[in-house]
Amino acid sequence: ILARIVESAAATDEDWLIVLVTDHAGQDKDHGPQEPIYQTIPLSLASPAHARASLDDAGASHLDVAPTVYEYLGVLIDPVWE
């Protein structure tokens, strides 16, 4: 799917941002223990406007999603949100 989007964007000079993020896993009907296998989530972003980045296990989180999207859209981030 991403390849088709990139192909289309290159042909039409579109600007786009794809954000893929999920919640963490659980176990049975429980929210899950505090172990990395249950607490680690996928977070991936793709855009033609940004250089390809390497994988970084240093600690991105759900808290990074909104500021990243806001920055991409040119929305000023209020320091109070920190």
PDB file of C-alpha atoms in Angstrom:
ATOM      1  CA  ILE A   1       0.000   0.000   0.000  1.00  0.00           C
ATOM      2  CA  LEU A   2       2.773   2.418   0.929  1.00  0.00           C
ATOM      3  CA  ALA A   3       4.559   1.774  -2.367  1.00  0.00           C
ATOM      4  CA  ARG A   4       1.394   2.730  -4.294  1.00  0.00           C
ATOM      5  CA  ILE A   5       1.000   5.910  -2.243  1.00  0.00           C
ATOM      6  CA  VAL A   6       4.624   6.884  -2.856  1.00  0.00           C
ATOM      7  CA  GLU A   7       4.234   6.124  -6.547  1.00  0.00           C
ATOM      8  CA  SER A   8       1.071   8.218  -6.763  1.00  0.00           C
ATOM      9  CA  ALA A   9       2.556  11.087  -4.756  1.00  0.00           C
ATOM     10  CA  ALA A  10       5.623  11.209  -6.986  1.00  0.00           C
ATOM     11  CA  ALA A  11       3.429  11.449 -10.059  1.00  0.00           C
ATOM     12  CA  THR A  12       1.110  14.137  -8.693  1.00  0.00           C
ATOM     13  CA  ASP A  13       3.355  16.022  -6.232  1.00  0.00           C
ATOM     14  CA  GLU A  14       1.026  15.211  -3.326  1.00  0.00           C
ATOM     15  CA  ASP A  15       1.910  15.800   0.295  1.00  0.00           C
ATOM     16  CA  TRP A  16       0.886  13.164   2.821  1.00  0.00           C
ATOM     17  CA  LEU A  17       1.705  11.685   6.189  1.00  0.00           C
ATOM     18  CA  ILE A  18       0.966   8.129   7.300  1.00  0.00           C
ATOM     19  CA  VAL A  19       1.007   7.361  11.019  1.00  0.00           C
ATOM     20  CA  LEU A  20       0.808   3.758  12.195  1.00  0.00           C
ATOM     21  CA  VAL A  21       0.460   3.274  15.930  1.00  0.00           C
ATOM     22  CA  THR A  22      -1.335   0.765  18.134  1.00  0.00           C
ATOM     23  CA  ASP A  23      -2.117   0.196  21.759  1.00  0.00           C
ATOM     24  CA  HIS A  24       0.027  -2.266  23.687  1.00  0.00           C
ATOM     25  CA  ALA A  25      -0.904  -5.898  24.129  1.00  0.00           C
ATOM     26  CA  GLY A  26      -2.746  -7.526  26.959  1.00  0.00           C
ATOM     27  CA  GLN A  27      -3.077 -11.019  28.306  1.00  0.00           C
ATOM     28  CA  ASP A  28      -6.388 -12.866  28.434  1.00  0.00           C
ATOM     29  CA  LYS A  29      -8.887 -10.229  29.636  1.00  0.00           C
ATOM     30  CA  ASP A  30      -6.230  -8.309  31.573  1.00  0.00           C
ATOM     31  CA  HIS A  31      -4.405  -5.141  30.510  1.00  0.00           C
ATOM     32  CA  GLY A  32      -1.150  -7.097  30.634  1.00  0.00           C
ATOM     33  CA  PRO A  33       1.890  -7.179  32.905  1.00  0.00           C
ATOM     34  CA  GLN A  34       4.551  -4.469  32.925  1.00  0.00           C
ATOM     35  CA  GLU A  35       6.944  -6.444  30.704  1.00  0.00           C
ATOM     36  CA  PRO A  36       8.472  -5.182  27.453  1.00  0.00           C
ATOM     37  CA  ILE A  37       6.748  -7.849  25.368  1.00  0.00           C
ATOM     38  CA  TYR A  38       3.384  -6.438  26.502  1.00  0.00           C
ATOM     39  CA  GLN A  39       4.312  -2.754  26.678  1.00  0.00           C
ATOM     40  CA  THR A  40       6.242  -2.267  23.415  1.00  0.00           C
ATOM     41  CA  ILE A  41       4.176  -0.841  20.555  1.00  0.00           C
ATOM     42  CA  PRO A  42       4.813  -0.288  16.861  1.00  0.00           C
ATOM     43  CA  LEU A  43       5.132   3.347  15.835  1.00  0.00           C
ATOM     44  CA  SER A  44       5.886   4.171  12.234  1.00  0.00           C
ATOM     45  CA  LEU A  45       5.615   7.368  10.215  1.00  0.00           C
ATOM     46  CA  ALA A  46       6.035   7.881   6.489  1.00  0.00           C
ATOM     47  CA  SER A  47       6.068  11.071   4.437  1.00  0.00           C
ATOM     48  CA  PRO A  48       7.675  12.201   1.191  1.00  0.00           C
ATOM     49  CA  ALA A  49       8.791  15.401   2.920  1.00  0.00           C
ATOM     50  CA  HIS A  50      11.061  13.674   5.422  1.00  0.00           C
ATOM     51  CA  ALA A  51      14.249  11.705   4.970  1.00  0.00           C
ATOM     52  CA  ARG A  52      14.208   7.991   5.649  1.00  0.00           C
ATOM     53  CA  ALA A  53      15.106   7.353   9.268  1.00  0.00           C
ATOM     54  CA  SER A  54      16.579   4.305  10.878  1.00  0.00           C
ATOM     55  CA  LEU A  55      14.843   2.276  13.550  1.00  0.00           C
ATOM     56  CA  ASP A  56      15.295   3.702  17.001  1.00  0.00           C
ATOM     57  CA  ASP A  57      14.469   1.684  20.089  1.00  0.00           C
ATOM     58  CA  ALA A  58      15.372   4.602  22.368  1.00  0.00           C
ATOM     59  CA  GLY A  59      11.871   5.301  23.553  1.00  0.00           C
ATOM     60  CA  ALA A  60       9.283   6.805  21.240  1.00  0.00           C
ATOM     61  CA  SER A  61       5.817   6.660  22.774  1.00  0.00           C
ATOM     62  CA  HIS A  62       2.184   7.545  22.193  1.00  0.00           C
ATOM     63  CA  LEU A  63       3.075  10.973  23.589  1.00  0.00           C
ATOM     64  CA  ASP A  64       5.201  11.616  20.478  1.00  0.00           C
ATOM     65  CA  VAL A  65       2.381  11.101  17.960  1.00  0.00           C
ATOM     66  CA  ALA A  66       0.363  14.322  18.381  1.00  0.00           C
ATOM     67  CA  PRO A  67       3.369  16.710  18.476  1.00  0.00           C
ATOM     68  CA  THR A  68       4.852  14.996  15.418  1.00  0.00           C
ATOM     69  CA  VAL A  69       1.616  15.321  13.437  1.00  0.00           C
ATOM     70  CA  TYR A  70       1.143  18.921  14.596  1.00  0.00           C
ATOM     71  CA  GLU A  71       4.671  19.825  13.530  1.00  0.00           C
ATOM     72  CA  TYR A  72       4.117  18.200  10.142  1.00  0.00           C
ATOM     73  CA  LEU A  73       0.896  20.214   9.672  1.00  0.00           C
ATOM     74  CA  GLY A  74       2.578  23.447  10.776  1.00  0.00           C
ATOM     75  CA  VAL A  75       0.512  23.781  13.962  1.00  0.00           C
ATOM     76  CA  LEU A  76       2.356  25.647  16.705  1.00  0.00           C
ATOM     77  CA  ILE A  77       2.877  23.542  19.798  1.00  0.00           C
ATOM     78  CA  ASP A  78       1.981  25.335  23.005  1.00  0.00           C
ATOM     79  CA  PRO A  79       4.766  24.893  25.639  1.00  0.00           C
ATOM     80  CA  VAL A  80       2.039  24.341  28.237  1.00  0.00           C
ATOM     81  CA  TRP A  81       1.368  20.961  26.602  1.00  0.00           C
ATOM     82  CA  GLU A  82       4.749  19.635  27.745  1.00  0.00           C
TER      83      GLU A  82
END
